[in-house]
Amino acid sequence: MDSADISPRAHTDDADGTTPSLAAAGVTAGVTAGAGSPGEPGSFREPGSPGESGSSGKSGSPGEPGPTGEPGTALARRAPAGGAAPVGDAVVLDGVTFAGGRSSADEYVTEEAARLIAAAPAANTTRAYARVWAGYLSWCTATGRTPLPATAATLASFVAELAGRGLAPASIDQALACVSSAHGKAGLARPHTGAARDALRAYRRDWSTRPGNAVRKAPPITVEILRVLVEHTPDDTPTGIRDRAALVLGFALMGRRSELAALDCEHLTFPRQGLEVFIPVSKTDQDAAGQTVAVPYGSHLDTCPVRSVQAWLTVLREHGITTGALLRPVDRFGRIGGTPGWAGRGGLRLSGVTLNTIVKDAALRAGLADAGRYSAHGLRAGGATTLADANVPTGKIAEQGRWKPTSPTVHGYVRAVDRWKDNPMGRAGL
């Protein structure tokens, strides 16, 4: 049986992987690769298109909403090469007659549309799903099963296969989501996952009782721990000044690694109250509407996010950098990414892995217990924990950290603090 690694690493922020996407596997955002005639960019099958079965999409029959979903709206169509005759009844709108039904041209998307559709999912999700999909295809080939459409028996057996490999339940859950998503992108009805979910539920109970499988979250970096980390980070070298800015800004923004890595110098403005940071895109803002986060001056010089960022910007300006990536790699000679002679490899922007390393190295220098468990996510969790301990309303914490107001994650941080506040057992006189 194929042993390809299909465990999704969904939270990897590095963008330099070469894993093939779902598009390479022939499934991408509703575009069926290779289905078009020579010279056509590809076929897009909407659920419910003529010739499809088992889907709940609209068929486009007379009287139904058109492709835009607007009742009574008909769209003029691009005729395919050679001119295909339209079929169906004519539609009259504002005195203009449109051919009813659909022509063969309506089943194709342009190359630019296909590119935009494929780019819609977040990069991390695309990479994780690509790994899962490749492993699923390999398993189906090895076991003689049909990948699409998948039967309930196939999905349940796939779950059992992953469980036999010892994958974490969360990884198996994401694998099911990937296969289900592929069905939707291929214009097929979502598969029945009831049996697969039952198998996963049983495995989750068994998995949780095994030694070493207890969930160990990265410890939150509260403001007290942050001060210790900054205290043990040099303030007289480019690397140290950058790391101080990354630590303090990550805490103040309650930033995700991907958000910190994507910041540019142009995203920062300095009103009299402190610092405003424009976050162009985040996990909860996949449409990239953007959000501006206000960061006030700190009351301690070493952990003031405004002064820490300004100190790093000064270093960048001294090296001729005023635009582009804010948090940049620094080589062992102290040369900053993008400056003459820089000996580093990769891009000019820190990766999520490097941000984790910055936090771990600071924890090691500070001599913290279990220093290896600290990560950049601890800055985000610690910011929320610190604010909850200061009785900041949960809604305000969620807004500052760009969580959804109902996010179970931010409510979990608050509950972790509340369980110690006015704990009734504290009055038991033990």
GROMACS .gro file of C-alpha atoms in nm:
model
  430
    1MET     CA    1   0.000   0.000   0.000
    2ASP     CA    2   0.134   0.344  -0.085
    3SER     CA    3   0.304   0.515   0.203
    4ALA     CA    4   0.309   0.868   0.067
    5ASP     CA    5   0.299   1.130   0.341
    6ILE     CA    6  -0.040   1.292   0.327
    7SER     CA    7  -0.042   1.456   0.666
    8PRO     CA    8  -0.141   1.820   0.609
    9ARG     CA    9   0.082   2.082   0.759
   10ALA     CA   10  -0.178   2.351   0.737
   11HIS     CA   11  -0.007   2.608   0.954
   12THR     CA   12   0.321   2.626   0.766
   13ASP     CA   13   0.383   2.987   0.666
   14ASP     CA   14   0.678   2.927   0.434
   15ALA     CA   15   0.581   2.992   0.077
   16ASP     CA   16   0.869   2.828  -0.102
   17GLY     CA   17   0.728   2.475  -0.125
   18THR     CA   18   0.704   2.303  -0.460
   19THR     CA   19   0.415   2.069  -0.382
   20PRO     CA   20   0.179   2.040  -0.679
   21SER     CA   21  -0.159   2.198  -0.628
   22LEU     CA   22  -0.500   2.044  -0.682
   23ALA     CA   23  -0.483   2.201  -1.025
   24ALA     CA   24  -0.191   1.975  -1.110
   25ALA     CA   25  -0.399   1.679  -0.997
   26GLY     CA   26  -0.677   1.781  -1.234
   27VAL     CA   27  -0.914   1.941  -0.985
   28THR     CA   28  -0.911   2.316  -0.947
   29ALA     CA   29  -1.195   2.542  -0.850
   30GLY     CA   30  -1.446   2.392  -1.089
   31VAL     CA   31  -1.212   2.385  -1.390
   32THR     CA   32  -1.180   2.040  -1.540
   33ALA     CA   33  -0.829   2.023  -1.678
   34GLY     CA   34  -0.793   1.902  -2.031
   35ALA     CA   35  -1.164   1.899  -2.095
   36GLY     CA   36  -1.164   2.179  -2.345
   37SER     CA   37  -1.121   2.140  -2.715
   38PRO     CA   38  -0.785   2.234  -2.871
   39GLY     CA   39  -0.720   2.600  -2.819
   40GLU     CA   40  -0.978   2.634  -2.540
   41PRO     CA   41  -0.855   2.716  -2.190
   42GLY     CA   42  -1.058   2.445  -2.015
   43SER     CA   43  -1.406   2.341  -1.920
   44PHE     CA   44  -1.597   2.474  -1.624
   45ARG     CA   45  -1.884   2.256  -1.516
   46GLU     CA   46  -2.135   2.421  -1.289
   47PRO     CA   47  -2.329   2.188  -1.060
   48GLY     CA   48  -2.648   2.101  -1.239
   49SER     CA   49  -2.509   2.158  -1.588
   50PRO     CA   50  -2.666   1.949  -1.865
   51GLY     CA   51  -2.510   1.607  -1.850
   52GLU     CA   52  -2.427   1.631  -1.478
   53SER     CA   53  -2.604   1.420  -1.220
   54GLY     CA   54  -2.641   1.414  -0.846
   55SER     CA   55  -2.590   1.786  -0.795
   56SER     CA   56  -2.817   2.052  -0.664
   57GLY     CA   57  -2.716   2.334  -0.897
   58LYS     CA   58  -2.954   2.511  -1.133
   59SER     CA   59  -2.992   2.367  -1.475
   60GLY     CA   60  -3.031   2.690  -1.665
   61SER     CA   61  -3.369   2.595  -1.807
   62PRO     CA   62  -3.602   2.874  -1.925
   63GLY     CA   63  -3.731   3.082  -1.639
   64GLU     CA   64  -3.445   2.988  -1.404
   65PRO     CA   65  -3.192   3.246  -1.283
   66GLY     CA   66  -2.909   3.305  -1.526
   67PRO     CA   67  -2.540   3.253  -1.453
   68THR     CA   68  -2.528   3.561  -1.234
   69GLY     CA   69  -2.808   3.433  -1.012
   70GLU     CA   70  -3.024   3.733  -1.105
   71PRO     CA   71  -3.376   3.623  -1.201
   72GLY     CA   72  -3.474   3.738  -1.545
   73THR     CA   73  -3.121   3.825  -1.651
   74ALA     CA   74  -2.973   3.678  -1.967
   75LEU     CA   75  -2.608   3.718  -2.059
   76ALA     CA   76  -2.474   3.751  -2.411
   77ARG     CA   77  -2.231   3.464  -2.476
   78ARG     CA   78  -1.895   3.443  -2.641
   79ALA     CA   79  -1.929   3.212  -2.939
   80PRO     CA   80  -1.665   2.940  -2.956
   81ALA     CA   81  -1.428   2.914  -3.248
   82GLY     CA   82  -1.631   2.798  -3.546
   83GLY     CA   83  -1.956   2.943  -3.406
   84ALA     CA   84  -2.182   2.696  -3.226
   85ALA     CA   85  -2.555   2.741  -3.277
   86PRO     CA   86  -2.733   2.822  -2.950
   87VAL     CA   87  -3.013   2.597  -2.827
   88GLY     CA   88  -3.330   2.656  -2.628
   89ASP     CA   89  -3.591   2.932  -2.629
   90ALA     CA   90  -3.507   3.296  -2.694
   91VAL     CA   91  -3.520   3.549  -2.411
   92VAL     CA   92  -3.636   3.907  -2.461
   93LEU     CA   93  -3.509   4.176  -2.225
   94ASP     CA   94  -3.567   4.550  -2.280
   95GLY     CA   95  -3.657   4.484  -2.641
   96VAL     CA   96  -3.338   4.289  -2.710
   97THR     CA   97  -3.364   3.921  -2.803
   98PHE     CA   98  -3.107   3.686  -2.653
   99ALA     CA   99  -3.068   3.324  -2.746
  100GLY     CA  100  -3.198   3.102  -2.467
  101GLY     CA  101  -3.037   2.794  -2.321
  102ARG     CA  102  -2.664   2.738  -2.337
  103SER     CA  103  -2.410   2.690  -2.609
  104SER     CA  104  -2.091   2.490  -2.585
  105ALA     CA  105  -1.901   2.816  -2.527
  106ASP     CA  106  -2.077   2.857  -2.193
  107GLU     CA  107  -1.887   2.556  -2.055
  108TYR     CA  108  -1.545   2.725  -2.087
  109VAL     CA  109  -1.360   2.978  -1.877
  110THR     CA  110  -1.081   3.199  -1.999
  111GLU     CA  111  -0.723   3.137  -1.892
  112GLU     CA  112  -0.728   3.447  -1.671
  113ALA     CA  113  -1.052   3.337  -1.502
  114ALA     CA  114  -0.904   2.992  -1.439
  115ARG     CA  115  -0.594   3.153  -1.285
  116LEU     CA  116  -0.802   3.371  -1.054
  117ILE     CA  117  -1.024   3.082  -0.947
  118ALA     CA  118  -0.722   2.867  -0.867
  119ALA     CA  119  -0.570   3.149  -0.662
  120ALA     CA  120  -0.881   3.197  -0.446
  121PRO     CA  121  -0.789   2.963  -0.156
  122ALA     CA  122  -0.526   3.074   0.093
  123ALA     CA  123  -0.175   2.960   0.002
  124ASN     CA  124  -0.139   2.750   0.318
  125THR     CA  125  -0.467   2.573   0.251
  126THR     CA  126  -0.370   2.509  -0.110
  127ARG     CA  127  -0.038   2.351  -0.011
  128ALA     CA  128  -0.192   2.139   0.263
  129TYR     CA  129  -0.474   2.016   0.039
  130ALA     CA  130  -0.230   1.940  -0.242
  131ARG     CA  131  -0.036   1.703  -0.015
  132VAL     CA  132  -0.354   1.535   0.102
  133TRP     CA  133  -0.491   1.503  -0.250
  134ALA     CA  134  -0.173   1.349  -0.386
  135GLY     CA  135  -0.175   1.090  -0.107
  136TYR     CA  136  -0.544   1.016  -0.158
  137LEU     CA  137  -0.491   0.956  -0.530
  138SER     CA  138  -0.198   0.724  -0.456
  139TRP     CA  139  -0.405   0.527  -0.206
  140CYS     CA  140  -0.698   0.497  -0.447
  141THR     CA  141  -0.464   0.371  -0.721
  142ALA     CA  142  -0.304   0.116  -0.487
  143THR     CA  143  -0.639  -0.014  -0.365
  144GLY     CA  144  -0.825  -0.004  -0.697
  145ARG     CA  145  -1.076   0.256  -0.579
  146THR     CA  146  -1.231   0.542  -0.773
  147PRO     CA  147  -1.125   0.883  -0.636
  148LEU     CA  148  -1.417   1.081  -0.781
  149PRO     CA  149  -1.695   1.040  -0.703
  150ALA     CA  150  -1.597   0.864  -0.381
  151THR     CA  151  -1.838   0.625  -0.213
  152ALA     CA  152  -1.908   0.627   0.160
  153ALA     CA  153  -1.720   0.296   0.184
  154THR     CA  154  -1.414   0.447   0.016
  155LEU     CA  155  -1.405   0.742   0.254
  156ALA     CA  156  -1.451   0.525   0.562
  157SER     CA  157  -1.171   0.296   0.442
  158PHE     CA  158  -0.950   0.598   0.373
  159VAL     CA  159  -1.002   0.715   0.731
  160ALA     CA  160  -0.908   0.368   0.858
  161GLU     CA  161  -0.593   0.378   0.643
  162LEU     CA  162  -0.487   0.713   0.787
  163ALA     CA  163  -0.567   0.598   1.139
  164GLY     CA  164  -0.348   0.294   1.081
  165ARG     CA  165  -0.061   0.528   0.998
  166GLY     CA  166  -0.108   0.702   1.332
  167LEU     CA  167  -0.207   1.044   1.198
  168ALA     CA  168  -0.360   1.288   1.443
  169PRO     CA  169  -0.740   1.308   1.426
  170ALA     CA  170  -0.720   1.672   1.318
  171SER     CA  171  -0.508   1.571   1.018
  172ILE     CA  172  -0.759   1.302   0.919
  173ASP     CA  173  -1.043   1.550   0.957
  174GLN     CA  174  -0.866   1.786   0.719
  175ALA     CA  175  -0.807   1.500   0.475
  176LEU     CA  176  -1.184   1.437   0.463
  177ALA     CA  177  -1.244   1.808   0.409
  178CYS     CA  178  -0.996   1.804   0.119
  179VAL     CA  179  -1.165   1.513  -0.058
  180SER     CA  180  -1.507   1.668  -0.004
  181SER     CA  181  -1.383   2.000  -0.141
  182ALA     CA  182  -1.244   1.826  -0.450
  183HIS     CA  183  -1.590   1.688  -0.526
  184GLY     CA  184  -1.739   2.036  -0.516
  185LYS     CA  185  -1.466   2.176  -0.740
  186ALA     CA  186  -1.525   1.897  -0.989
  187GLY     CA  187  -1.896   1.985  -1.006
  188LEU     CA  188  -1.999   1.672  -0.817
  189ALA     CA  189  -2.231   1.634  -0.521
  190ARG     CA  190  -2.056   1.629  -0.186
  191PRO     CA  191  -1.986   1.272  -0.079
  192HIS     CA  192  -2.158   1.100   0.212
  193THR     CA  193  -1.917   1.117   0.506
  194GLY     CA  194  -2.132   0.974   0.785
  195ALA     CA  195  -1.952   0.639   0.804
  196ALA     CA  196  -1.613   0.810   0.773
  197ARG     CA  197  -1.701   1.048   1.057
  198ASP     CA  198  -1.811   0.757   1.277
  199ALA     CA  199  -1.479   0.582   1.212
  200LEU     CA  200  -1.291   0.902   1.291
  201ARG     CA  201  -1.488   0.953   1.612
  202ALA     CA  202  -1.396   0.606   1.734
  203TYR     CA  203  -1.031   0.660   1.640
  204ARG     CA  204  -1.023   0.995   1.818
  205ARG     CA  205  -1.131   0.832   2.145
  206ASP     CA  206  -0.865   0.564   2.109
  207TRP     CA  207  -0.596   0.810   2.001
  208SER     CA  208  -0.653   1.042   2.298
  209THR     CA  209  -0.576   0.762   2.547
  210ARG     CA  210  -0.238   0.674   2.397
  211PRO     CA  211   0.075   0.791   2.581
  212GLY     CA  212   0.220   1.109   2.440
  213ASN     CA  213  -0.092   1.210   2.247
  214ALA     CA  214  -0.214   1.470   2.493
  215VAL     CA  215  -0.254   1.805   2.319
  216ARG     CA  216   0.038   2.029   2.418
  217LYS     CA  217  -0.025   2.386   2.317
  218ALA     CA  218   0.257   2.636   2.292
  219PRO     CA  219   0.263   2.834   2.618
  220PRO     CA  220   0.124   3.186   2.595
  221ILE     CA  221   0.382   3.463   2.612
  222THR     CA  222   0.231   3.701   2.863
  223VAL     CA  223   0.361   4.054   2.904
  224GLU     CA  224   0.583   3.940   3.194
  225ILE     CA  225   0.745   3.672   2.978
  226LEU     CA  226   0.775   3.918   2.688
  227ARG     CA  227   0.979   4.153   2.905
  228VAL     CA  228   1.218   3.870   2.991
  229LEU     CA  229   1.255   3.772   2.623
  230VAL     CA  230   1.328   4.132   2.520
  231GLU     CA  231   1.570   4.179   2.808
  232HIS     CA  232   1.777   3.887   2.677
  233THR     CA  233   1.770   4.009   2.315
  234PRO     CA  234   2.057   4.241   2.209
  235ASP     CA  235   1.973   4.602   2.126
  236ASP     CA  236   2.302   4.688   1.953
  237THR     CA  237   2.300   4.463   1.644
  238PRO     CA  238   2.074   4.460   1.337
  239THR     CA  239   1.957   4.108   1.422
  240GLY     CA  240   1.882   4.198   1.783
  241ILE     CA  241   1.695   4.518   1.696
  242ARG     CA  242   1.490   4.331   1.435
  243ASP     CA  243   1.410   4.051   1.680
  244ARG     CA  244   1.299   4.298   1.946
  245ALA     CA  245   1.066   4.464   1.697
  246ALA     CA  246   0.926   4.126   1.587
  247LEU     CA  247   0.865   4.013   1.946
  248VAL     CA  248   0.697   4.330   2.069
  249LEU     CA  249   0.500   4.401   1.752
  250GLY     CA  250   0.382   4.041   1.734
  251PHE     CA  251   0.250   4.070   2.090
  252ALA     CA  252   0.088   4.413   2.038
  253LEU     CA  253  -0.083   4.308   1.716
  254MET     CA  254  -0.159   3.959   1.850
  255GLY     CA  255  -0.032   3.880   1.503
  256ARG     CA  256  -0.036   3.555   1.315
  257ARG     CA  257   0.299   3.451   1.173
  258SER     CA  258   0.170   3.500   0.819
  259GLU     CA  259   0.053   3.853   0.903
  260LEU     CA  260   0.388   3.954   1.052
  261ALA     CA  261   0.582   3.805   0.762
  262ALA     CA  262   0.365   3.991   0.507
  263LEU     CA  263   0.412   4.338   0.658
  264ASP     CA  264   0.577   4.604   0.443
  265CYS     CA  265   0.725   4.934   0.553
  266GLU     CA  266   0.443   5.105   0.365
  267HIS     CA  267   0.188   4.938   0.595
  268LEU     CA  268   0.304   5.149   0.891
  269THR     CA  269   0.197   5.502   0.982
  270PHE     CA  270   0.277   5.698   1.298
  271PRO     CA  271  -0.001   5.925   1.424
  272ARG     CA  272   0.062   6.114   1.746
  273GLN     CA  273  -0.106   5.839   1.951
  274GLY     CA  274   0.139   5.570   1.839
  275LEU     CA  275   0.145   5.329   1.546
  276GLU     CA  276  -0.114   5.217   1.294
  277VAL     CA  277  -0.050   4.891   1.110
  278PHE     CA  278  -0.242   4.797   0.798
  279ILE     CA  279  -0.296   4.420   0.774
  280PRO     CA  280  -0.368   4.362   0.402
  281VAL     CA  281  -0.495   4.005   0.438
  282SER     CA  282  -0.542   3.758   0.720
  283LYS     CA  283  -0.695   3.422   0.795
  284THR     CA  284  -1.035   3.578   0.869
  285ASP     CA  285  -1.006   3.826   0.579
  286GLN     CA  286  -0.949   3.603   0.275
  287ASP     CA  287  -1.112   3.863   0.049
  288ALA     CA  288  -0.829   4.100   0.142
  289ALA     CA  289  -1.046   4.392   0.248
  290GLY     CA  290  -0.766   4.480   0.488
  291GLN     CA  291  -0.778   4.607   0.846
  292THR     CA  292  -0.592   4.881   1.027
  293VAL     CA  293  -0.482   4.800   1.381
  294ALA     CA  294  -0.400   5.076   1.627
  295VAL     CA  295  -0.099   5.018   1.854
  296PRO     CA  296  -0.046   5.276   2.129
  297TYR     CA  297   0.283   5.369   2.294
  298GLY     CA  298   0.394   5.132   2.569
  299SER     CA  299   0.465   5.238   2.927
  300HIS     CA  300   0.799   5.051   2.935
  301LEU     CA  301   1.075   5.164   2.700
  302ASP     CA  302   1.206   4.817   2.613
  303THR     CA  303   0.861   4.674   2.533
  304CYS     CA  304   0.711   4.979   2.366
  305PRO     CA  305   0.599   4.855   2.023
  306VAL     CA  306   0.611   5.200   1.866
  307ARG     CA  307   0.970   5.274   1.971
  308SER     CA  308   1.084   4.917   1.892
  309VAL     CA  309   0.950   4.938   1.537
  310GLN     CA  310   1.094   5.288   1.490
  311ALA     CA  311   1.436   5.162   1.600
  312TRP     CA  312   1.424   4.887   1.337
  313LEU     CA  313   1.306   5.129   1.068
  314THR     CA  314   1.603   5.350   1.150
  315VAL     CA  315   1.836   5.056   1.090
  316LEU     CA  316   1.665   4.984   0.759
  317ARG     CA  317   1.697   5.347   0.647
  318GLU     CA  318   2.066   5.349   0.738
  319HIS     CA  319   2.103   5.058   0.493
  320GLY     CA  320   1.904   5.234   0.221
  321ILE     CA  321   1.577   5.044   0.273
  322THR     CA  322   1.259   5.250   0.297
  323THR     CA  323   1.006   5.029   0.119
  324GLY     CA  324   0.920   4.663   0.087
  325ALA     CA  325   0.939   4.386   0.346
  326LEU     CA  326   0.956   4.508   0.705
  327LEU     CA  327   1.100   4.200   0.878
  328ARG     CA  328   1.397   4.089   0.669
  329PRO     CA  329   1.665   3.823   0.707
  330VAL     CA  330   2.007   3.928   0.836
  331ASP     CA  331   2.313   3.725   0.744
  332ARG     CA  332   2.594   3.631   0.982
  333PHE     CA  333   2.788   3.940   0.878
  334GLY     CA  334   2.502   4.167   0.983
  335ARG     CA  335   2.400   4.248   0.627
  336ILE     CA  336   2.026   4.288   0.575
  337GLY     CA  337   1.834   4.113   0.299
  338GLY     CA  338   1.821   4.330  -0.012
  339THR     CA  339   2.141   4.523   0.059
  340PRO     CA  340   2.466   4.486  -0.139
  341GLY     CA  341   2.669   4.182  -0.041
  342TRP     CA  342   2.389   4.009   0.148
  343ALA     CA  343   2.490   3.643   0.171
  344GLY     CA  344   2.154   3.497   0.266
  345ARG     CA  345   1.939   3.259   0.068
  346GLY     CA  346   1.571   3.270  -0.012
  347GLY     CA  347   1.351   3.576  -0.025
  348LEU     CA  348   1.376   3.915   0.138
  349ARG     CA  349   1.097   3.842   0.384
  350LEU     CA  350   1.115   3.638   0.705
  351SER     CA  351   0.928   3.311   0.696
  352GLY     CA  352   0.699   3.176   0.966
  353VAL     CA  353   0.966   2.921   1.055
  354THR     CA  354   1.220   3.199   1.115
  355LEU     CA  355   0.973   3.389   1.333
  356ASN     CA  356   0.932   3.075   1.542
  357THR     CA  357   1.311   3.047   1.569
  358ILE     CA  358   1.337   3.408   1.689
  359VAL     CA  359   1.099   3.330   1.976
  360LYS     CA  360   1.264   2.998   2.067
  361ASP     CA  361   1.614   3.149   2.063
  362ALA     CA  362   1.500   3.431   2.292
  363ALA     CA  363   1.343   3.178   2.530
  364LEU     CA  364   1.668   2.978   2.535
  365ARG     CA  365   1.877   3.289   2.606
  366ALA     CA  366   1.640   3.379   2.887
  367GLY     CA  367   1.668   3.031   3.036
  368LEU     CA  368   1.291   2.970   3.039
  369ALA     CA  369   1.172   2.625   3.138
  370ASP     CA  370   1.063   2.419   2.835
  371ALA     CA  371   1.211   2.689   2.611
  372GLY     CA  372   1.169   2.468   2.304
  373ARG     CA  373   0.791   2.476   2.341
  374TYR     CA  374   0.770   2.850   2.283
  375SER     CA  375   0.671   2.971   1.937
  376ALA     CA  376   0.557   3.284   1.758
  377HIS     CA  377   0.197   3.179   1.817
  378GLY     CA  378   0.263   3.230   2.187
  379LEU     CA  379   0.282   3.605   2.119
  380ARG     CA  380  -0.072   3.597   1.984
  381ALA     CA  381  -0.203   3.376   2.262
  382GLY     CA  382  -0.015   3.573   2.526
  383GLY     CA  383  -0.154   3.904   2.410
  384ALA     CA  384  -0.508   3.772   2.441
  385THR     CA  385  -0.434   3.612   2.779
  386THR     CA  386  -0.281   3.933   2.915
  387LEU     CA  387  -0.578   4.143   2.802
  388ALA     CA  388  -0.827   3.895   2.949
  389ASP     CA  389  -0.638   3.909   3.280
  390ALA     CA  390  -0.675   4.289   3.265
  391ASN     CA  391  -1.055   4.247   3.229
  392VAL     CA  392  -1.065   4.374   2.870
  393PRO     CA  393  -1.398   4.269   2.713
  394THR     CA  394  -1.377   3.963   2.491
  395GLY     CA  395  -1.518   4.155   2.195
  396LYS     CA  396  -1.236   4.410   2.218
  397ILE     CA  397  -0.975   4.134   2.237
  398ALA     CA  398  -1.124   3.965   1.930
  399GLU     CA  399  -1.127   4.294   1.738
  400GLN     CA  400  -0.762   4.373   1.816
  401GLY     CA  401  -0.651   4.020   1.724
  402ARG     CA  402  -0.873   3.988   1.417
  403TRP     CA  403  -1.065   3.691   1.551
  404LYS     CA  404  -1.429   3.649   1.469
  405PRO     CA  405  -1.640   3.762   1.767
  406THR     CA  406  -1.766   3.407   1.817
  407SER     CA  407  -1.424   3.243   1.775
  408PRO     CA  408  -1.386   2.953   2.020
  409THR     CA  409  -1.013   3.022   2.024
  410VAL     CA  410  -1.033   3.368   2.179
  411HIS     CA  411  -1.306   3.255   2.418
  412GLY     CA  412  -1.075   2.970   2.520
  413TYR     CA  413  -0.804   3.219   2.615
  414VAL     CA  414  -1.054   3.413   2.825
  415ARG     CA  415  -1.183   3.100   2.998
  416ALA     CA  416  -0.827   2.996   3.084
  417VAL     CA  417  -0.791   3.321   3.278
  418ASP     CA  418  -1.141   3.324   3.426
  419ARG     CA  419  -1.104   2.981   3.585
  420TRP     CA  420  -0.855   3.137   3.828
  421LYS     CA  421  -1.042   3.461   3.892
  422ASP     CA  422  -1.242   3.446   4.212
  423ASN     CA  423  -1.212   3.068   4.208
  424PRO     CA  424  -1.465   2.939   4.466
  425MET     CA  425  -1.219   2.684   4.602
  426GLY     CA  426  -1.000   2.972   4.711
  427ARG     CA  427  -1.253   3.035   4.986
  428ALA     CA  428  -1.258   2.678   5.113
  429GLY     CA  429  -0.987   2.739   5.370
  430LEU     CA  430  -0.771   2.449   5.253
   0.00000   0.00000   0.00000
